Amino acid sequence: MNAIEIRNKYLNFFKNHGHAIIPSASLIPENDPSVLFTTAGMQPLVPYLLGEKHPEGTRLCDYQKCVRTVDIDEVGDNRHLTYFEMLGNWSLGDYFKEESIKMSFEFLTKELQIPVEKLSVTVFAGDEDAPRDEESARIWKEAGMPEDHIYYFGKDDNWWIAGEEGPCGPDTEMFYDTGKAPCSAECNPSCDCGKYVEIWNNVFMEYYKDKNGYSKLKQRNVDTGLGLERMNMLLQGKETPYDTEIFEPIMTKLKELAKVDNLQSRRIVAEHLRSSIMIISDGGRPSNVDRGYVLRRLIRRMTRHLNKLGIDLNELENLILLNIDVLKEMYPELQDNKEKIKNILVEEKNKFVKTLAHGEKEFEKAIAKAKQENKTQLDAPTAFRLYDTYGFPPELTKDLAQEQGFTIDMDGFDKLFKEHQEKSRQGSEQKFKGGLADQSEQTIEYHTATHLLHKALQIVLGEHATQKGSNLTSERLRFDFAHPEKLTKEQIEEVERIVNEQIKRDLKVTCEEMTLEEAKKSGAMGLFENKYGEKVKVYTIGDFSKEICGGPHVEHTGNMGTFKIKKEEASSAGVRRIKAVLIKE
Ligand code: SER
């Protein structure tokens, strides 16, 4: 079996159990500034987990493209990846523990034919916030899991929440026993020694956590996630994902091209290249802030390791094309985005090559001096200078230092970095708060205001002024749209006037579910280059606007306040950006 076969088996299995297959959302979250990338299958579904109706029903499944960068500097070992695919199935107030566990057991043992002896599960041990999950343990046992393969653990292991706030609950995790010898008599699935590998996580999401503690959600949900690369590796009996068909062709090519034999560098290049390709394909661009900076770091570290392997950097273009060829069956969109991906990656690599050599020289000098002083740690000001002047991301400097037997003063670096950040991003501390995940009244009002603005722009500027991006907080909206030139003062005033007129008319906002075809026919606006499921929700604001959207929105426009455009500026070539606020009397 290979990855795409596992993916298809999974989606078909859940389809046969009444689930609608929905498309993967973009890696770049739309309308959710609380995260830089989509990090789990549940993330694009947060409004529905909180009670918003999903057009495809109450049973969903998908494969979701995910990027997690917390462990970026671990990449190169045998398991950490920054990009991965998560297979997931969801119950939105539909089935709960019984059906969820039984379906998982059936899928693992019948569809994937994993012998029961190789499986173990963990369930929540209980604490003051939620009871011991004896129900899940019982269901596992009834399904056929031997009792001594069922373990109880506390919140650290068996509770799932994305970040600090949001829908959450106890989970039951499934583990695969690789057959390695136990590391000690106490070795169990919570142990990191490599004997047990987590393969699937079913979260019984019936709580919401905020700063005041836990409360019950409107509905009981199930949110599951199965890491595809990992499952693929285990089923093929491979030790690392790099030994499977996803990475193997590029790893072989790197070995062929390299003048220096270094497995860790080959893995870093292969992994970061795949992540960069996926991020760029979904619209990410290298820059110095936020997600653009994550992408930049991936590309720079990859470039440095290519260099270290002694591979001619002009080979990057061929490596990109080869990698797209390997991945395009799983992600057909890569084929269409091929030129764009290649150009952006090569250009970014070229930019960095100029400073890479200078930075390395600077590093050598600093290390020589540190060695003379009998130090084993590179000081923070040097690491920060390498970052600030030569564009060396800290993990890159860490790689360089490690190669010389040195550590770097990361705490000191972080401190300098924060001071620098504070200076250069005054006033943007609200940026990571809010978003649709918070569903505050204000954020919802800004969401509705975005629809009014979109329509008003089309009236004033023409139909070409379509949405290119949107980002909401509880304090402002930001909207990117296609338009070749700066708006005039008159145009801005006219857009404001139209939006405010619709607010005053106290228009009713209604929502209908229909197929994508019907939505198009009805004249609904939508980001048609985006993937939608077969069924979509269409939000109509009185007689003024009709747009495909997941919601939520206000019920009436009347109480939204006065709409004011604070800024109109260029966002990228052919795209303008508006920041606007709603002022309450
Ligand atoms: N959200 C859970 C996870 O990421 C299950 O999908 O593990």
Coordinates of C-alpha atoms and ligand atoms in Angstrom, one line a residue:
M1 CA 0.0 0.0 0.0
N2 CA 1.2 3.6 -0.6
A3 CA 0.0 6.9 0.8
I4 CA -2.5 7.7 -1.9
E5 CA -4.1 4.2 -1.5
I6 CA -4.3 4.7 2.3
R7 CA -5.9 8.1 1.7
N8 CA -8.5 6.7 -0.7
K9 CA -9.3 3.7 1.5
Y10 CA -9.9 6.1 4.4
L11 CA -12.2 8.5 2.5
N12 CA -14.1 5.6 0.9
F13 CA -14.5 3.9 4.3
F14 CA -16.0 7.0 5.9
K15 CA -18.1 7.7 2.8
N16 CA -19.6 4.3 3.2
H17 CA -20.3 5.2 6.8
G18 CA -22.4 8.2 5.8
H19 CA -19.7 10.9 5.7
A20 CA -19.5 13.6 3.0
I21 CA -16.0 14.0 1.6
I22 CA -15.0 17.6 1.8
P23 CA -12.0 19.2 0.1
S24 CA -8.8 20.1 1.9
A25 CA -8.8 23.7 3.0
S26 CA -5.8 25.8 2.0
L27 CA -2.7 25.7 4.1
I28 CA -3.2 29.5 4.5
P29 CA -6.2 29.9 6.8
E30 CA -8.8 32.3 5.4
N31 CA -10.3 34.6 7.9
D32 CA -8.4 33.3 10.9
P33 CA -5.5 35.4 12.0
S34 CA -5.0 33.4 15.1
V35 CA -2.7 30.9 13.3
L36 CA -0.2 31.2 10.5
F37 CA -1.0 27.9 8.9
T38 CA -3.6 25.2 9.0
T39 CA -2.2 22.9 11.6
A40 CA -5.0 20.3 11.9
G41 CA -8.0 19.1 10.1
M42 CA -10.3 20.6 12.7
Q43 CA -9.1 24.1 12.2
P44 CA -11.1 25.1 9.2
L45 CA -14.1 23.5 10.8
V46 CA -14.1 25.5 14.1
P47 CA -17.3 27.4 13.3
Y48 CA -19.1 24.1 12.7
L49 CA -17.7 22.5 15.8
L50 CA -19.1 25.5 17.7
G51 CA -22.6 24.9 16.3
E52 CA -22.7 26.6 12.9
K53 CA -24.5 24.3 10.4
H54 CA -22.3 22.7 7.8
P55 CA -23.8 22.5 4.3
E56 CA -22.6 19.0 3.8
G57 CA -24.2 17.7 6.9
T58 CA -23.1 16.3 10.3
R59 CA -20.7 13.6 9.1
L60 CA -17.6 14.8 7.3
C61 CA -14.3 13.4 6.3
D62 CA -11.3 14.8 4.4
Y63 CA -7.6 14.9 3.9
Q64 CA -6.1 18.2 5.2
K65 CA -2.8 19.7 4.2
C66 CA -1.1 20.8 7.4
V67 CA 2.1 22.7 8.4
R68 CA 3.4 22.7 11.9
T69 CA 6.7 24.5 12.6
V70 CA 7.2 24.2 16.3
D71 CA 9.7 21.4 15.7
I72 CA 11.4 22.9 12.7
D73 CA 14.9 22.4 14.2
E74 CA 14.2 18.7 14.8
V75 CA 13.7 18.1 11.1
G76 CA 16.5 15.9 9.8
D77 CA 15.9 13.2 12.5
N78 CA 13.9 10.1 11.6
R79 CA 10.4 11.5 12.2
H80 CA 9.8 15.2 12.4
L81 CA 8.1 16.8 9.4
T82 CA 6.9 20.4 9.0
Y83 CA 4.4 19.5 6.3
F84 CA 2.2 16.6 6.7
E85 CA -1.2 15.3 5.6
M86 CA -3.9 14.6 8.2
L87 CA -6.8 12.3 7.4
G88 CA -9.8 13.2 9.5
N89 CA -13.5 12.3 10.1
W90 CA -15.9 14.5 12.1
S91 CA -19.2 14.2 13.8
L92 CA -20.8 17.6 14.2
G93 CA -23.3 16.7 17.0
D94 CA -23.9 13.4 15.3
Y95 CA -22.3 10.1 16.6
F96 CA -20.1 10.1 19.6
K97 CA -17.7 7.7 21.4
E98 CA -19.3 4.4 20.5
E99 CA -19.5 4.8 16.8
S100 CA -16.3 6.7 16.5
I101 CA -14.2 4.0 18.3
K102 CA -15.9 1.2 16.5
M103 CA -15.2 2.8 13.1
S104 CA -11.6 3.4 14.0
F105 CA -11.1 -0.2 15.1
E106 CA -12.8 -1.5 12.0
F107 CA -10.7 0.7 9.7
L108 CA -7.4 -0.2 11.4
T109 CA -8.0 -4.0 11.7
K110 CA -10.1 -4.7 8.6
E111 CA -9.3 -2.1 6.0
L112 CA -5.6 -1.7 6.8
Q113 CA -5.4 -5.2 8.2
I114 CA -3.2 -4.3 11.2
P115 CA -3.2 -7.2 13.6
V116 CA -4.8 -6.3 17.0
E117 CA -1.7 -7.4 18.8
K118 CA 0.1 -4.5 17.2
L119 CA -2.4 -1.9 18.5
S120 CA -2.7 -0.2 21.9
V121 CA -4.9 2.7 22.9
T122 CA -4.9 5.4 25.6
V123 CA -7.9 7.0 27.2
F124 CA -8.4 10.0 29.6
A125 CA -7.8 9.2 33.3
G126 CA -10.1 12.0 34.5
D127 CA -9.5 15.0 36.7
E128 CA -11.4 18.0 38.2
D129 CA -12.5 19.2 34.7
A130 CA -13.8 16.0 33.2
P131 CA -14.5 12.4 34.4
R132 CA -12.4 9.3 33.8
D133 CA -13.2 8.0 30.4
E134 CA -14.3 4.5 31.3
E135 CA -16.9 4.5 28.5
S136 CA -14.2 4.7 25.8
A137 CA -12.2 1.9 27.5
R138 CA -15.3 -0.3 27.6
I139 CA -16.1 0.4 23.9
W140 CA -12.5 -0.5 22.9
K141 CA -12.8 -3.7 24.9
E142 CA -16.1 -4.6 23.3
A143 CA -14.7 -3.9 19.9
G144 CA -11.9 -6.4 20.5
M145 CA -9.0 -4.5 22.0
P146 CA -7.3 -6.6 24.7
E147 CA -7.7 -5.0 28.2
D148 CA -3.9 -4.9 28.8
H149 CA -3.6 -2.8 25.6
I150 CA -5.8 0.0 27.1
Y151 CA -4.0 2.7 29.1
Y152 CA -5.3 5.6 31.1
F153 CA -3.4 8.9 31.1
G154 CA -4.0 12.5 32.2
K155 CA -4.4 15.8 30.4
D156 CA -0.8 15.9 29.2
D157 CA -1.4 12.9 27.0
N158 CA -5.2 12.5 26.6
W159 CA -6.7 15.9 26.2
W160 CA -6.7 17.9 22.9
I161 CA -7.1 21.6 22.3
A162 CA -5.6 23.7 19.5
G163 CA -3.7 26.4 21.5
E164 CA -5.0 28.0 24.6
E165 CA -8.6 28.6 23.8
G166 CA -11.3 26.8 21.8
P167 CA -13.3 23.6 21.5
C168 CA -11.6 20.7 23.2
G169 CA -12.1 17.5 25.1
P170 CA -10.6 14.1 26.2
D171 CA -9.2 12.0 23.4
T172 CA -8.4 8.4 22.8
E173 CA -5.2 7.8 20.9
M174 CA -4.2 4.7 18.9
F175 CA -0.6 3.4 18.8
Y176 CA 1.2 1.0 16.6
D177 CA 3.8 -1.3 18.2
T178 CA 6.8 -1.3 15.9
G179 CA 8.1 -4.5 17.5
K180 CA 11.2 -2.8 19.0
A181 CA 12.3 -4.0 22.4
P182 CA 10.8 -2.0 25.2
C183 CA 13.2 0.6 26.6
S184 CA 12.3 -0.4 30.2
A185 CA 9.9 -2.4 32.2
E186 CA 7.7 0.7 32.4
C187 CA 7.7 1.3 28.6
N188 CA 4.2 2.2 27.4
P189 CA 2.5 4.2 24.7
S190 CA 3.3 7.5 26.4
C191 CA 7.0 6.7 26.1
D192 CA 9.0 8.4 23.4
C193 CA 11.5 5.6 22.8
G194 CA 10.1 4.6 19.4
K195 CA 8.5 1.3 20.3
Y196 CA 5.0 2.8 20.2
V197 CA 4.1 5.2 17.5
E198 CA 0.9 7.3 17.7
I199 CA -1.2 6.8 14.6
W200 CA -4.6 8.3 15.2
N201 CA -6.3 10.6 17.6
N202 CA -10.1 10.7 18.3
V203 CA -11.1 13.8 20.2
F204 CA -14.4 13.8 22.0
M205 CA -15.0 17.5 21.7
E206 CA -17.7 18.5 24.1
Y207 CA -16.0 21.4 26.0
Y208 CA -15.0 24.9 25.2
K209 CA -12.1 26.4 27.1
D210 CA -11.6 30.1 27.6
K211 CA -9.8 32.2 30.2
N212 CA -12.6 31.5 32.7
G213 CA -12.2 27.7 32.4
Y214 CA -14.3 24.9 30.7
S215 CA -17.9 25.0 29.7
K216 CA -20.0 22.5 27.7
L217 CA -20.4 23.1 23.9
K218 CA -23.8 23.3 22.3
Q219 CA -23.2 19.9 20.7
R220 CA -21.0 16.9 21.3
N221 CA -18.5 16.5 18.4
V222 CA -15.9 14.0 17.3
D223 CA -12.7 15.3 15.7
T224 CA -10.1 12.8 14.5
G225 CA -6.7 13.0 12.9
L226 CA -4.6 10.3 11.4
G227 CA -1.1 11.3 10.1
L228 CA -0.7 9.9 6.6
E229 CA 3.0 9.9 6.2
R230 CA 3.5 8.1 9.5
M231 CA 0.8 5.4 8.8
N232 CA 2.3 4.9 5.3
M233 CA 5.8 4.4 6.8
L234 CA 4.5 1.9 9.4
L235 CA 2.5 -0.1 6.9
Q236 CA 5.4 -0.4 4.6
G237 CA 7.6 -1.5 7.5
K238 CA 9.9 1.5 6.9
E239 CA 11.9 3.2 9.6
T240 CA 11.4 6.8 8.4
P241 CA 9.0 8.6 6.1
Y242 CA 12.0 9.4 3.9
D243 CA 12.2 5.7 2.9
T244 CA 8.7 5.8 1.4
E245 CA 7.6 6.8 -2.1
I246 CA 6.8 10.3 -0.9
F247 CA 10.5 11.2 -0.4
E248 CA 12.4 8.3 -1.9
P249 CA 12.9 9.7 -5.4
I250 CA 14.1 13.1 -4.2
M251 CA 16.4 11.5 -1.5
T252 CA 18.0 9.3 -4.2
K253 CA 18.5 12.3 -6.5
L254 CA 20.1 14.2 -3.7
K255 CA 22.5 11.4 -3.0
E256 CA 23.4 11.2 -6.6
L257 CA 24.1 14.9 -6.8
A258 CA 25.8 15.4 -3.5
K259 CA 29.6 15.5 -3.2
V260 CA 29.3 15.0 0.6
D261 CA 27.5 12.1 2.2
N262 CA 25.2 13.6 4.9
L263 CA 21.9 11.9 5.5
Q264 CA 20.6 14.6 7.9
S265 CA 21.2 17.4 5.3
R266 CA 19.5 15.3 2.6
R267 CA 16.5 14.9 4.8
I268 CA 16.4 18.6 5.7
V269 CA 16.5 19.5 2.0
A270 CA 13.9 17.0 1.0
E271 CA 11.5 17.9 3.8
H272 CA 11.8 21.7 3.5
L273 CA 11.6 21.6 -0.2
R274 CA 8.3 19.7 0.0
S275 CA 6.9 22.1 2.6
S276 CA 7.9 25.2 0.6
I277 CA 6.3 23.8 -2.5
M278 CA 3.1 23.1 -0.7
I279 CA 3.0 26.5 1.0
I280 CA 3.8 28.4 -2.2
S281 CA 1.2 26.4 -4.1
D282 CA -1.5 27.6 -1.6
G283 CA -0.5 31.2 -2.0
G284 CA 2.3 31.7 0.6
R285 CA 5.1 34.1 -0.3
P286 CA 8.5 34.6 1.4
S287 CA 8.7 37.7 3.5
N288 CA 10.1 39.0 6.7
V289 CA 7.0 38.6 8.8
D290 CA 4.6 35.9 10.0
R291 CA 4.0 33.0 7.6
G292 CA 6.1 34.6 4.9
Y293 CA 9.0 34.4 7.3
V294 CA 8.4 30.7 8.1
L295 CA 8.5 30.1 4.4
R296 CA 11.7 32.1 4.1
R297 CA 13.3 30.2 6.9
L298 CA 12.5 26.9 5.2
I299 CA 14.0 28.0 1.9
R300 CA 17.1 29.4 3.5
R301 CA 17.8 26.4 5.6
M302 CA 17.2 24.2 2.6
T303 CA 19.6 26.3 0.5
R304 CA 22.3 26.1 3.1
H305 CA 22.1 22.4 3.3
L306 CA 22.2 22.0 -0.5
N307 CA 25.3 24.0 -0.3
K308 CA 26.7 21.9 2.5
L309 CA 26.0 18.8 0.4
G310 CA 28.1 20.3 -2.3
I311 CA 25.2 20.4 -4.7
D312 CA 25.3 23.0 -7.4
L313 CA 22.5 25.5 -6.4
N314 CA 21.5 25.7 -10.1
E315 CA 20.1 22.2 -9.6
L316 CA 17.3 23.5 -7.4
E317 CA 15.1 24.1 -10.4
N318 CA 15.4 20.4 -11.4
L319 CA 14.8 19.3 -7.8
I320 CA 11.6 21.3 -7.7
L321 CA 10.3 19.8 -10.9
L322 CA 11.2 16.3 -9.8
N323 CA 9.4 16.9 -6.4
I324 CA 6.3 18.3 -8.1
D325 CA 6.3 15.2 -10.3
V326 CA 6.4 13.0 -7.3
L327 CA 3.6 14.9 -5.4
K328 CA 1.3 15.8 -8.2
E329 CA -0.8 12.6 -8.0
M330 CA -1.6 13.5 -4.4
Y331 CA -1.9 17.2 -5.0
P332 CA -3.0 17.8 -8.6
E333 CA -3.0 21.6 -8.0
L334 CA 0.8 21.5 -8.0
Q335 CA 0.8 20.8 -11.7
D336 CA -1.1 24.1 -12.4
N337 CA 1.1 26.1 -10.0
K338 CA 4.4 24.6 -11.3
E339 CA 5.8 27.7 -12.9
K340 CA 4.8 30.0 -10.1
I341 CA 6.3 27.6 -7.5
K342 CA 9.6 27.2 -9.4
N343 CA 10.0 31.0 -10.0
I344 CA 9.3 32.0 -6.4
L345 CA 11.6 29.3 -4.9
V346 CA 14.5 30.0 -7.3
E347 CA 14.2 33.8 -6.8
E348 CA 14.2 33.4 -3.0
K349 CA 17.2 31.1 -3.2
N350 CA 19.1 33.5 -5.4
K351 CA 18.4 36.4 -2.9
F352 CA 19.8 34.3 -0.1
V353 CA 22.9 33.0 -1.9
K354 CA 24.3 36.5 -2.0
T355 CA 24.4 36.8 1.8
L356 CA 25.0 33.2 2.6
A357 CA 28.7 33.2 1.9
H358 CA 29.2 36.5 3.8
G359 CA 27.2 35.3 6.8
E360 CA 29.2 32.0 6.9
K361 CA 32.4 34.0 6.9
E362 CA 31.1 36.1 9.8
F363 CA 30.1 33.0 11.6
E364 CA 33.6 31.4 11.1
K365 CA 35.2 34.5 12.6
A366 CA 32.9 34.5 15.6
I367 CA 33.5 30.8 16.2
A368 CA 37.3 31.1 15.9
K369 CA 37.2 33.8 18.5
A370 CA 34.9 31.8 20.8
K371 CA 37.2 28.8 20.5
Q372 CA 40.2 31.0 21.5
E373 CA 38.2 32.0 24.6
N374 CA 37.5 28.3 25.3
K375 CA 33.7 28.9 25.0
T376 CA 31.3 26.2 23.8
Q377 CA 28.4 28.6 23.2
L378 CA 27.9 31.1 20.5
D379 CA 26.7 34.4 22.1
A380 CA 23.3 35.8 21.4
P381 CA 24.4 39.2 19.9
T382 CA 26.4 37.2 17.2
A383 CA 23.4 34.9 16.5
F384 CA 21.2 38.0 16.3
R385 CA 23.6 39.8 14.0
L386 CA 23.7 36.8 11.7
Y387 CA 19.9 36.9 11.6
D388 CA 19.5 40.7 11.2
T389 CA 22.3 41.4 8.8
Y390 CA 22.8 38.2 6.9
G391 CA 19.3 36.8 7.1
F392 CA 20.3 33.6 9.0
P393 CA 17.3 32.1 10.7
P394 CA 18.2 30.9 14.2
E395 CA 17.8 27.2 13.3
L396 CA 20.3 27.7 10.5
T397 CA 22.8 29.2 12.9
K398 CA 22.1 26.4 15.3
D399 CA 23.0 23.9 12.6
L400 CA 26.2 25.7 11.9
A401 CA 27.1 25.8 15.5
Q402 CA 26.3 22.2 16.2
E403 CA 28.6 21.2 13.4
Q404 CA 31.4 22.8 15.3
G405 CA 30.3 21.3 18.6
F406 CA 28.8 24.6 19.8
T407 CA 25.4 25.5 21.1
I408 CA 23.8 28.9 20.7
D409 CA 22.3 31.1 23.4
M410 CA 18.7 30.7 22.2
D411 CA 17.2 32.4 25.2
G412 CA 19.4 35.4 24.6
F413 CA 18.5 35.3 20.9
D414 CA 14.8 35.2 21.6
K415 CA 15.1 38.2 23.9
L416 CA 16.9 40.3 21.3
F417 CA 14.5 39.1 18.7
K418 CA 11.5 40.1 20.8
E419 CA 13.0 43.6 21.5
H420 CA 13.5 44.0 17.8
Q421 CA 10.0 42.8 17.0
E422 CA 8.5 45.1 19.5
K423 CA 10.2 48.1 18.0
S424 CA 9.2 47.2 14.4
R425 CA 5.7 46.1 14.9
Q426 CA 4.2 48.6 17.3
G427 CA 0.5 48.4 17.6
S428 CA 0.1 45.0 15.9
E429 CA -0.1 43.0 19.1
Q430 CA -3.7 42.5 18.5
K431 CA -2.9 40.7 15.3
F432 CA -2.9 37.1 16.6
K433 CA -6.1 37.6 18.6
G434 CA -9.6 36.9 17.4
G435 CA -10.5 35.7 14.0
L436 CA -13.5 33.7 13.3
A437 CA -12.3 31.1 15.7
D438 CA -13.3 33.5 18.5
Q439 CA -16.8 34.2 17.0
S440 CA -17.2 37.4 19.1
E441 CA -20.0 39.7 18.1
Q442 CA -17.5 42.2 16.7
T443 CA -15.7 39.7 14.6
I444 CA -19.0 38.5 13.2
E445 CA -20.0 42.1 12.4
Y446 CA -16.7 42.6 10.6
H447 CA -17.4 39.4 8.6
T448 CA -20.7 40.8 7.4
A449 CA -19.1 44.2 6.7
T450 CA -16.6 42.4 4.5
H451 CA -19.4 41.1 2.3
L452 CA -20.9 44.6 2.0
L453 CA -17.5 46.1 1.2
H454 CA -16.9 43.4 -1.5
K455 CA -20.1 44.2 -3.2
A456 CA -19.7 48.0 -2.9
L457 CA -16.2 47.7 -4.5
Q458 CA -17.7 45.9 -7.4
I459 CA -20.3 48.6 -7.8
V460 CA -17.8 51.4 -7.7
L461 CA -14.8 49.9 -9.4
G462 CA -16.3 47.2 -11.6
E463 CA -16.7 43.4 -11.5
H464 CA -13.0 42.8 -11.7
A465 CA -12.6 43.9 -8.1
T466 CA -12.9 40.4 -6.7
Q467 CA -11.7 39.2 -3.3
K468 CA -8.1 38.1 -3.1
G469 CA -7.9 37.7 0.7
S470 CA -9.5 38.6 3.9
N471 CA -8.4 38.8 7.5
L472 CA -10.6 39.7 10.5
T473 CA -10.0 40.6 14.1
S474 CA -12.5 41.9 16.6
E475 CA -11.1 45.4 15.9
R476 CA -10.9 45.7 12.2
L477 CA -11.3 44.1 8.8
R478 CA -8.7 43.7 6.2
F479 CA -9.7 43.0 2.6
D480 CA -7.5 42.4 -0.5
F481 CA -9.1 42.7 -3.9
A482 CA -8.0 42.8 -7.5
H483 CA -7.6 46.4 -8.8
P484 CA -4.8 47.9 -10.8
E485 CA -4.5 51.3 -9.2
K486 CA -4.9 53.4 -6.1
L487 CA -8.5 54.3 -5.3
T488 CA -9.4 58.0 -5.5
K489 CA -10.7 59.9 -2.6
E490 CA -14.1 60.0 -4.3
Q491 CA -14.1 56.2 -4.9
I492 CA -13.3 55.6 -1.2
E493 CA -16.1 57.9 -0.1
E494 CA -18.5 56.3 -2.5
V495 CA -17.7 52.8 -1.2
E496 CA -18.1 54.0 2.4
R497 CA -21.4 55.7 1.5
I498 CA -22.8 52.5 -0.1
V499 CA -21.8 50.2 2.8
N500 CA -23.3 52.6 5.4
E501 CA -26.5 52.9 3.4
Q502 CA -26.9 49.1 3.6
I503 CA -26.2 49.1 7.3
K504 CA -28.9 51.8 7.8
R505 CA -31.4 49.9 5.7
D506 CA -31.2 47.2 8.4
L507 CA -31.1 44.4 5.8
K508 CA -31.9 40.9 6.9
V509 CA -29.1 38.3 6.4
T510 CA -30.2 34.9 5.4
C511 CA -28.4 31.7 4.6
E512 CA -29.3 28.9 2.1
E513 CA -27.6 25.7 1.3
M514 CA -27.3 24.6 -2.4
T515 CA -25.0 22.9 -4.8
L516 CA -22.0 24.9 -6.1
E517 CA -23.7 25.0 -9.6
E518 CA -26.9 26.4 -8.2
A519 CA -24.9 29.0 -6.2
K520 CA -23.1 30.0 -9.4
K521 CA -26.4 30.2 -11.3
S522 CA -28.0 32.3 -8.5
G523 CA -25.3 34.9 -9.2
A524 CA -23.5 34.4 -5.8
M525 CA -20.0 35.8 -5.6
G526 CA -17.4 33.3 -4.5
L527 CA -13.7 32.7 -4.7
F528 CA -14.2 30.2 -7.5
E529 CA -10.5 29.3 -7.7
N530 CA -11.0 28.0 -4.2
K531 CA -12.1 24.5 -3.7
Y532 CA -15.6 24.1 -2.3
G533 CA -17.4 21.0 -1.4
E534 CA -20.4 19.8 -3.5
K535 CA -22.8 21.7 -1.3
V536 CA -22.2 25.3 -0.2
K537 CA -23.8 27.9 2.0
V538 CA -24.9 31.1 0.4
Y539 CA -25.3 34.2 2.5
T540 CA -27.7 36.9 1.2
I541 CA -27.8 40.4 2.6
G542 CA -31.2 41.8 1.7
D543 CA -31.3 42.6 -2.0
F544 CA -27.7 43.8 -1.9
S545 CA -25.2 40.9 -1.7
K546 CA -25.1 37.2 -2.3
E547 CA -21.9 35.4 -1.5
I548 CA -20.7 31.8 -1.0
C549 CA -19.4 31.7 2.6
G550 CA -19.1 29.4 5.6
G551 CA -20.5 32.1 8.0
P552 CA -21.3 33.1 10.6
H553 CA -22.9 36.5 10.0
V554 CA -25.1 39.0 11.9
E555 CA -28.9 38.5 11.5
H556 CA -29.6 42.2 10.6
T557 CA -27.2 44.8 9.5
G558 CA -28.8 47.7 11.5
N559 CA -26.6 47.6 14.6
M560 CA -23.2 47.4 13.0
G561 CA -22.2 51.0 13.5
T562 CA -20.6 53.3 10.9
F563 CA -18.2 51.8 8.4
K564 CA -15.0 53.8 7.8
I565 CA -12.0 53.0 5.6
K566 CA -8.8 53.7 7.5
K567 CA -6.3 52.7 4.9
E568 CA -6.1 51.9 1.2
E569 CA -2.8 50.6 -0.1
A570 CA -1.1 48.2 -2.5
S571 CA -0.9 44.6 -1.3
S572 CA 0.9 43.0 -4.3
A573 CA 1.0 43.5 -8.0
G574 CA -2.6 44.2 -9.2
V575 CA -4.0 43.7 -5.7
R576 CA -5.1 46.5 -3.3
R577 CA -5.7 46.3 0.4
I578 CA -8.3 48.0 2.5
K579 CA -8.3 48.2 6.3
A580 CA -11.6 49.4 7.7
V581 CA -13.4 49.7 11.0
L582 CA -17.0 49.8 12.3
I583 CA -17.4 52.8 14.7
K584 CA -20.1 52.4 17.3
E585 CA -21.8 55.6 18.6
Ligands
SER1 N1 -7.3 17.7 16.3 C1 -6.7 16.5 16.7 C2 -5.2 16.4 16.4 O1 -4.7 17.3 15.7 C3 -7.4 15.3 16.0 O2 -7.5 15.6 14.7 O3 -4.6 15.5 16.8

